Coordinates of C-alpha atoms (C1' of nucleotides) in Angstrom, one line a residue:
Chain A
M926 CA -18.1 -48.4 119.4
L927 CA -21.0 -47.7 120.4
S928 CA -23.8 -46.5 118.4
N929 CA -26.0 -42.6 118.5
T930 CA -28.6 -44.1 119.4
T931 CA -27.2 -45.6 122.9
V932 CA -24.8 -43.2 123.6
Y933 CA -27.6 -40.5 123.7
G934 CA -28.9 -43.8 126.0
L935 CA -26.3 -43.8 128.5
R936 CA -26.8 -39.9 129.3
A937 CA -30.2 -40.0 129.9
M938 CA -29.5 -43.1 132.6
I939 CA -26.9 -41.4 133.6
H940 CA -28.5 -38.2 134.3
L941 CA -31.6 -39.7 135.8
A942 CA -29.4 -41.9 138.5
N943 CA -28.1 -38.3 139.2
S944 CA -31.7 -36.4 139.8
D945 CA -34.7 -36.3 141.9
Q946 CA -35.7 -40.2 142.1
D947 CA -38.8 -39.9 144.5
Q948 CA -40.4 -37.6 140.5
Y949 CA -41.1 -38.0 137.0
I950 CA -38.5 -36.0 134.8
S951 CA -40.1 -34.8 131.8
I952 CA -37.7 -35.1 128.3
S953 CA -38.4 -32.2 126.8
K954 CA -36.2 -30.2 130.1
M955 CA -34.1 -33.5 130.0
S956 CA -33.8 -32.7 125.5
E957 CA -32.7 -30.1 127.1
E958 CA -30.1 -30.2 129.3
L959 CA -28.5 -32.5 127.5
K960 CA -28.6 -31.4 123.8
I961 CA -30.2 -34.2 122.7
S962 CA -32.8 -34.1 120.0
F963 CA -36.6 -34.1 122.3
H964 CA -37.8 -36.6 119.5
F965 CA -34.4 -38.7 118.3
L966 CA -34.7 -39.0 122.8
T967 CA -38.4 -39.5 123.4
K968 CA -37.8 -43.2 120.2
I969 CA -34.8 -44.2 122.9
L970 CA -36.4 -43.2 126.4
Q971 CA -39.5 -45.6 125.2
K972 CA -37.3 -48.5 124.4
L973 CA -35.9 -48.5 127.6
T974 CA -39.7 -48.5 129.2
Q975 CA -40.5 -51.0 127.0
N976 CA -37.3 -53.0 128.5
N977 CA -38.8 -52.4 131.7
L978 CA -35.6 -50.1 133.1
L979 CA -37.7 -46.5 132.6
V980 CA -40.8 -46.3 134.5
S981 CA -42.9 -44.3 132.2
Y982 CA -46.3 -41.9 133.4
R983 CA -47.8 -39.3 130.8
G984 CA -50.3 -36.2 131.7
P985 CA -49.2 -33.1 133.4
K986 CA -46.1 -33.4 136.0
G987 CA -45.2 -36.8 133.9
G988 CA -42.0 -38.2 132.9
V989 CA -39.9 -40.9 133.3
R990 CA -38.8 -42.8 136.9
L991 CA -35.6 -45.3 136.6
S992 CA -37.6 -48.2 137.6
K993 CA -35.0 -49.4 140.1
K994 CA -32.6 -47.7 141.9
P995 CA -29.0 -46.8 140.6
E996 CA -27.8 -49.3 141.6
D997 CA -29.0 -51.9 140.4
I998 CA -28.6 -50.5 136.8
S999 CA -25.8 -51.4 135.4
I1000 CA -24.4 -50.3 131.7
Y1001 CA -24.4 -53.2 130.6
E1002 CA -28.6 -53.7 130.0
I1003 CA -28.8 -50.1 128.6
V1004 CA -26.8 -50.7 125.7
I1005 CA -27.7 -54.9 125.4
I1006 CA -31.3 -53.0 124.7
L1007 CA -30.4 -50.1 122.7
E1008 CA -27.6 -51.7 120.6
T1009 CA -28.9 -53.8 117.6
R1010 CA -25.6 -55.1 117.1
P1011 CA -24.3 -58.6 119.9
M1012 CA -21.3 -56.4 121.1
F1013 CA -20.9 -58.9 123.5
T1014 CA -21.1 -62.5 121.7
E1015 CA -20.0 -61.1 117.6
C1016 CA -17.0 -62.2 115.7
I1017 CA -14.6 -59.5 114.9
L1018 CA -13.9 -60.4 111.5
G1019 CA -17.2 -60.5 110.7
I1020 CA -17.6 -65.2 109.9
P1021 CA -20.7 -66.5 110.7
G1022 CA -20.3 -69.5 113.0
C1023 CA -17.2 -68.1 114.8
E1024 CA -16.7 -69.7 117.8
D1025 CA -14.2 -71.1 120.4
D1026 CA -14.5 -74.5 118.0
A1027 CA -14.7 -73.0 115.0
P1028 CA -12.2 -70.1 115.6
C1029 CA -11.5 -67.1 112.7
P1030 CA -7.8 -66.0 113.0
L1031 CA -8.6 -63.4 115.2
H1032 CA -10.6 -65.3 117.3
E1033 CA -8.4 -66.1 120.7
E1034 CA -6.6 -62.4 120.8
W1035 CA -9.5 -60.9 120.7
R1036 CA -12.3 -63.9 122.6
P1037 CA -10.0 -62.2 126.4
L1038 CA -10.7 -58.4 125.4
R1039 CA -14.3 -59.0 124.3
L1040 CA -14.5 -60.2 127.6
Q1041 CA -12.8 -57.9 130.2
I1042 CA -14.9 -55.0 128.2
E1043 CA -17.7 -57.0 129.1
R1044 CA -17.1 -57.3 132.9
Q1045 CA -16.6 -53.6 133.1
F1046 CA -19.5 -52.9 131.5
R1047 CA -21.7 -55.8 133.4
A1048 CA -19.5 -53.6 137.2
T1049 CA -20.6 -50.4 136.2
S1050 CA -24.1 -48.9 137.7
L1051 CA -25.6 -46.0 137.0
A1052 CA -25.2 -45.0 140.5
H1053 CA -20.9 -44.8 140.2
L1054 CA -21.2 -43.1 137.5
A1055 CA -23.7 -40.7 138.8
E1056 CA -21.9 -40.4 141.9
K1057 CA -18.7 -38.9 139.8
L1058 CA -20.7 -36.6 137.7
E1059 CA -21.4 -35.3 141.1
I1060 CA -17.8 -35.5 143.3
F1061 CA -15.8 -34.6 140.4
G1062 CA -18.1 -32.4 137.8
K1063 CA -17.5 -34.8 135.0
R1064 CA -20.2 -34.1 132.2
L1065 CA -22.1 -35.0 129.7
A1066 CA -23.3 -32.8 127.0
Chain B
M326 CA -17.0 -52.6 116.4
L327 CA -15.3 -52.8 112.7
S328 CA -16.7 -51.4 110.4
N329 CA -17.9 -54.3 107.0
T330 CA -15.0 -52.0 104.8
T331 CA -12.6 -53.3 108.0
V332 CA -13.5 -55.9 108.0
Y333 CA -13.1 -57.0 104.7
G334 CA -9.5 -55.1 104.0
L335 CA -8.0 -57.8 106.8
R336 CA -9.2 -60.7 105.7
A337 CA -8.3 -59.8 102.2
M338 CA -4.7 -59.2 103.8
I339 CA -4.0 -62.8 105.5
H340 CA -5.1 -63.9 103.1
L341 CA -2.4 -62.5 101.1
A342 CA -0.6 -63.2 104.2
N343 CA -1.1 -66.5 103.3
S344 CA -0.1 -66.6 99.2
D345 CA 2.9 -66.9 97.2
Q346 CA 5.0 -62.7 98.5
D347 CA 6.3 -63.3 94.9
Q348 CA 3.8 -62.8 93.0
Y349 CA 0.5 -60.6 92.1
I350 CA -2.8 -61.9 93.4
S351 CA -5.3 -60.9 91.0
I352 CA -8.3 -59.3 92.8
S353 CA -11.1 -60.8 91.2
K354 CA -9.8 -64.1 92.0
M355 CA -9.6 -63.0 95.4
S356 CA -13.2 -62.0 95.8
E357 CA -14.3 -64.9 95.0
E358 CA -12.3 -67.5 97.5
L359 CA -13.8 -64.9 100.3
K360 CA -16.3 -64.7 99.3
I361 CA -16.8 -61.0 98.7
S362 CA -18.6 -58.5 95.8
F363 CA -15.2 -57.8 93.6
H364 CA -15.9 -53.8 93.1
F365 CA -16.7 -53.4 97.1
L366 CA -13.3 -55.1 97.6
T367 CA -11.0 -53.3 94.4
K368 CA -12.2 -49.8 96.3
I369 CA -10.8 -51.9 99.3
L370 CA -7.8 -52.7 98.0
Q371 CA -6.7 -49.1 96.7
K372 CA -7.3 -47.2 99.5
L373 CA -4.7 -50.1 101.0
T374 CA -2.5 -49.5 98.1
Q375 CA -2.8 -45.7 98.3
N376 CA -2.0 -45.3 101.6
N377 CA 1.8 -47.8 100.8
L378 CA 0.3 -51.1 102.8
L379 CA 0.3 -53.0 99.1
V380 CA 1.6 -53.2 95.9
S381 CA -0.7 -53.5 92.5
Y382 CA 0.0 -54.0 89.0
R383 CA -2.4 -54.2 85.8
G384 CA -2.7 -55.6 82.6
P385 CA -2.7 -59.3 82.4
K386 CA -0.5 -61.4 85.3
G387 CA -1.3 -58.3 88.0
G388 CA -3.2 -57.9 91.1
V389 CA -1.6 -56.7 94.8
R390 CA 1.0 -57.7 97.5
L391 CA 2.0 -56.5 100.5
S392 CA 5.0 -54.2 100.2
K393 CA 6.1 -55.2 103.1
K394 CA 7.0 -58.8 105.2
P395 CA 3.5 -60.2 106.6
E396 CA 5.7 -60.2 109.8
D397 CA 6.2 -55.7 110.0
I398 CA 2.3 -55.8 109.2
S399 CA 0.0 -55.0 112.2
I400 CA -3.5 -55.4 111.9
Y401 CA -3.6 -52.2 113.8
E402 CA -1.9 -50.1 110.7
I403 CA -4.9 -52.0 108.6
V404 CA -7.3 -50.7 111.1
I405 CA -6.7 -47.1 110.9
I406 CA -6.2 -47.2 107.5
L407 CA -10.2 -48.4 106.4
E408 CA -11.6 -47.8 109.8
T409 CA -13.2 -43.8 110.0
R410 CA -13.4 -42.8 112.9
P411 CA -10.7 -43.2 115.4
M412 CA -11.4 -45.4 117.6
F413 CA -8.4 -45.9 119.7
T414 CA -8.7 -42.4 120.4
E415 CA -12.5 -41.3 120.9
C416 CA -14.9 -41.2 123.9
I417 CA -16.9 -43.6 124.7
L418 CA -20.0 -41.1 125.4
G419 CA -19.7 -39.5 121.9
I420 CA -18.8 -36.2 124.3
P421 CA -16.4 -33.7 123.0
G422 CA -12.8 -32.6 124.5
C423 CA -12.8 -35.8 127.3
E424 CA -9.4 -35.5 128.2
D425 CA -8.3 -37.1 130.7
D426 CA -8.1 -33.7 133.0
A427 CA -12.1 -33.1 131.2
P428 CA -13.6 -37.0 131.4
C429 CA -17.0 -38.0 131.0
P430 CA -18.2 -40.2 133.7
L431 CA -16.9 -43.4 132.0
H432 CA -13.8 -42.2 131.1
E433 CA -11.5 -44.1 133.6
E434 CA -13.7 -46.9 132.9
W435 CA -13.1 -47.0 129.3
R436 CA -9.2 -45.5 129.0
P437 CA -7.0 -48.8 129.7
L438 CA -10.3 -51.3 127.8
R439 CA -9.1 -49.0 124.8
L440 CA -5.1 -49.5 125.1
Q441 CA -5.9 -52.4 125.8
I442 CA -7.1 -53.6 122.4
E443 CA -5.2 -50.4 121.1
R444 CA -1.9 -52.7 122.3
Q445 CA -3.1 -56.3 121.2
F446 CA -3.9 -55.0 118.0
R447 CA -0.4 -53.4 117.9
A448 CA 0.8 -56.3 118.6
T449 CA -1.1 -59.2 116.3
S450 CA 0.8 -59.1 113.0
L451 CA 0.1 -61.3 109.5
A452 CA 2.5 -63.4 109.9
H453 CA 1.3 -64.8 113.3
L454 CA -2.9 -64.9 111.4
A455 CA -1.4 -66.0 108.6
E456 CA 0.4 -69.2 110.7
K457 CA -2.2 -69.6 112.2
L458 CA -4.8 -70.3 108.8
E459 CA -2.2 -72.6 107.9
I460 CA -1.7 -74.9 111.1
F461 CA -5.2 -75.0 112.3
G462 CA -6.6 -74.3 109.2
K463 CA -8.9 -71.0 110.3
R464 CA -11.5 -70.0 108.1
L465 CA -11.9 -66.8 106.1
A466 CA -15.4 -67.3 105.3
Chain C
dT1388 C1' -66.1 -32.0 130.9
dC1389 C1' -63.2 -29.9 128.7
dG1390 C1' -58.3 -28.2 127.7
dT1391 C1' -53.4 -29.0 128.4
dT1392 C1' -49.6 -31.4 129.1
dT1393 C1' -47.3 -35.3 128.2
dT1394 C1' -45.5 -39.7 126.4
dC1395 C1' -46.7 -43.3 122.8
dG1396 C1' -46.3 -45.5 118.8
dG1397 C1' -46.3 -45.1 113.4
dA1398 C1' -44.9 -42.4 109.6
dT1399 C1' -41.5 -39.9 107.1
dG1400 C1' -37.8 -38.3 104.8
dC1401 C1' -32.4 -37.8 105.7
dG1402 C1' -27.3 -38.6 105.0
dC1403 C1' -23.9 -42.9 105.5
dT1404 C1' -22.1 -46.3 104.6
dT1405 C1' -21.9 -49.6 102.0
dA1406 C1' -22.1 -51.4 96.9
dT1407 C1' -22.7 -51.7 92.4
dC1408 C1' -21.9 -49.7 87.8
dT1409 C1' -18.8 -47.6 84.0
dT1410 C1' -15.3 -45.9 81.3
dA1411 C1' -10.0 -45.5 81.4
dT1412 C1' -5.7 -46.9 82.0
dT1413 C1' -2.0 -50.3 82.0
dC1414 C1' 0.8 -53.8 80.7
dA1415 C1' 1.2 -58.3 79.0
dA1416 C1' 1.3 -61.2 75.4
dA1417 C1' 1.1 -63.1 70.4
Chain D
dT1353 C1' 1.1 -53.7 67.1
dT1354 C1' -2.8 -55.2 68.4
dT1355 C1' -5.6 -57.8 71.5
dG1356 C1' -6.9 -58.9 75.8
dA1357 C1' -6.5 -59.2 81.0
dA1358 C1' -6.6 -55.9 84.7
dT1359 C1' -6.4 -52.1 87.9
dA1360 C1' -8.0 -47.3 88.6
dA1361 C1' -11.6 -43.9 89.7
dG1362 C1' -15.4 -41.0 89.2
dA1363 C1' -20.8 -41.8 89.2
dT1364 C1' -24.6 -44.2 90.8
dA1365 C1' -27.2 -46.9 93.5
dA1366 C1' -28.9 -48.9 97.7
dG1367 C1' -30.1 -50.2 102.7
dC1368 C1' -30.0 -48.6 107.4
dG1369 C1' -28.8 -46.6 111.1
dC1370 C1' -30.3 -41.1 112.8
dA1371 C1' -33.3 -37.6 113.2
dT1372 C1' -37.7 -35.6 112.7
dC1373 C1' -42.9 -35.0 112.5
dC1374 C1' -47.5 -35.9 113.6
dG1375 C1' -51.9 -37.5 115.2
dA1376 C1' -53.7 -40.1 119.5
dA1377 C1' -54.1 -42.2 123.9
dA1378 C1' -53.6 -40.4 128.7
dA1379 C1' -53.2 -37.9 132.4
dC1380 C1' -54.4 -33.3 135.2
dG1381 C1' -56.7 -29.7 136.6
dA1382 C1' -60.3 -25.9 136.1

DNA sequence: TCGTTTTCGGATGCGCTTATCTTATTCAAA
DNA sequence: TTTGAATAAGATAAGCGCATCCGAAAACGA
């Protein structure tokens, strides 16, 4: 469903939303806590930084932090940046040009499901997920 | 969402449901009409044959045909056979051991969506899709 | 100014799915 | 019985996402 890259990015973002917003969090520390390869996580967070979801800072005491409040970041934004395929628009049979007025046989069944997934992703904020992490002790690794 | 293998398998099965059930359909002919590599399609249909969704016949006038009526084959069955990942049960954050009583932060949001996808896939038969193909002239390639 | 810490970004290697190729086997018709 | 048509199955290559590595640049502290 989601690529590894996206999954790692989501976990890292949830972790950041659950950390102190006023300081930069070191990528190496995060990679240890989330059990994600440091170099790989660096690559992923770079992409999120380039797309203005994160602010980075180099040097001692450096790291990354969220560019806006966790309430204002949806997991939809993260997925769109990290996922290479257009998962919220593509045809489930992979047929080029499949649209509402030129649909594949599965189009009518798939479209509402796809839309519902998109709505849920848009409606789910990092703050919401971080809160669950706090209250219910849910896991990221 | 679905692998290429599964997508090709689905298209071929819909095509078969839309063909004469009383004769074997040649894989080479099908590969031409669906614009799928012959050798690759062969591999996919072999797997469907091994899992008793198709019956094959070698030699002249050979090919494959559906093992039961198109009404009795759901796309769920096809996906389960061809998809390597357990897409109807796996955690969307890829966290091992994520379950109802040990959920990841996204678990509660994802579970109902996943279930709905599964229900839709179980409820959609090849006959239903083939009918659309007939009546509305929907495309497979 | 120098050394240390940390992110940045390009280059490289690995592994799995995808795709192709080749040989064997089966069956029907002439 | 021979020949050709067709699937079966294993071996092999290509492509891409995954993962790693390394040097460069930036920032801080001494």
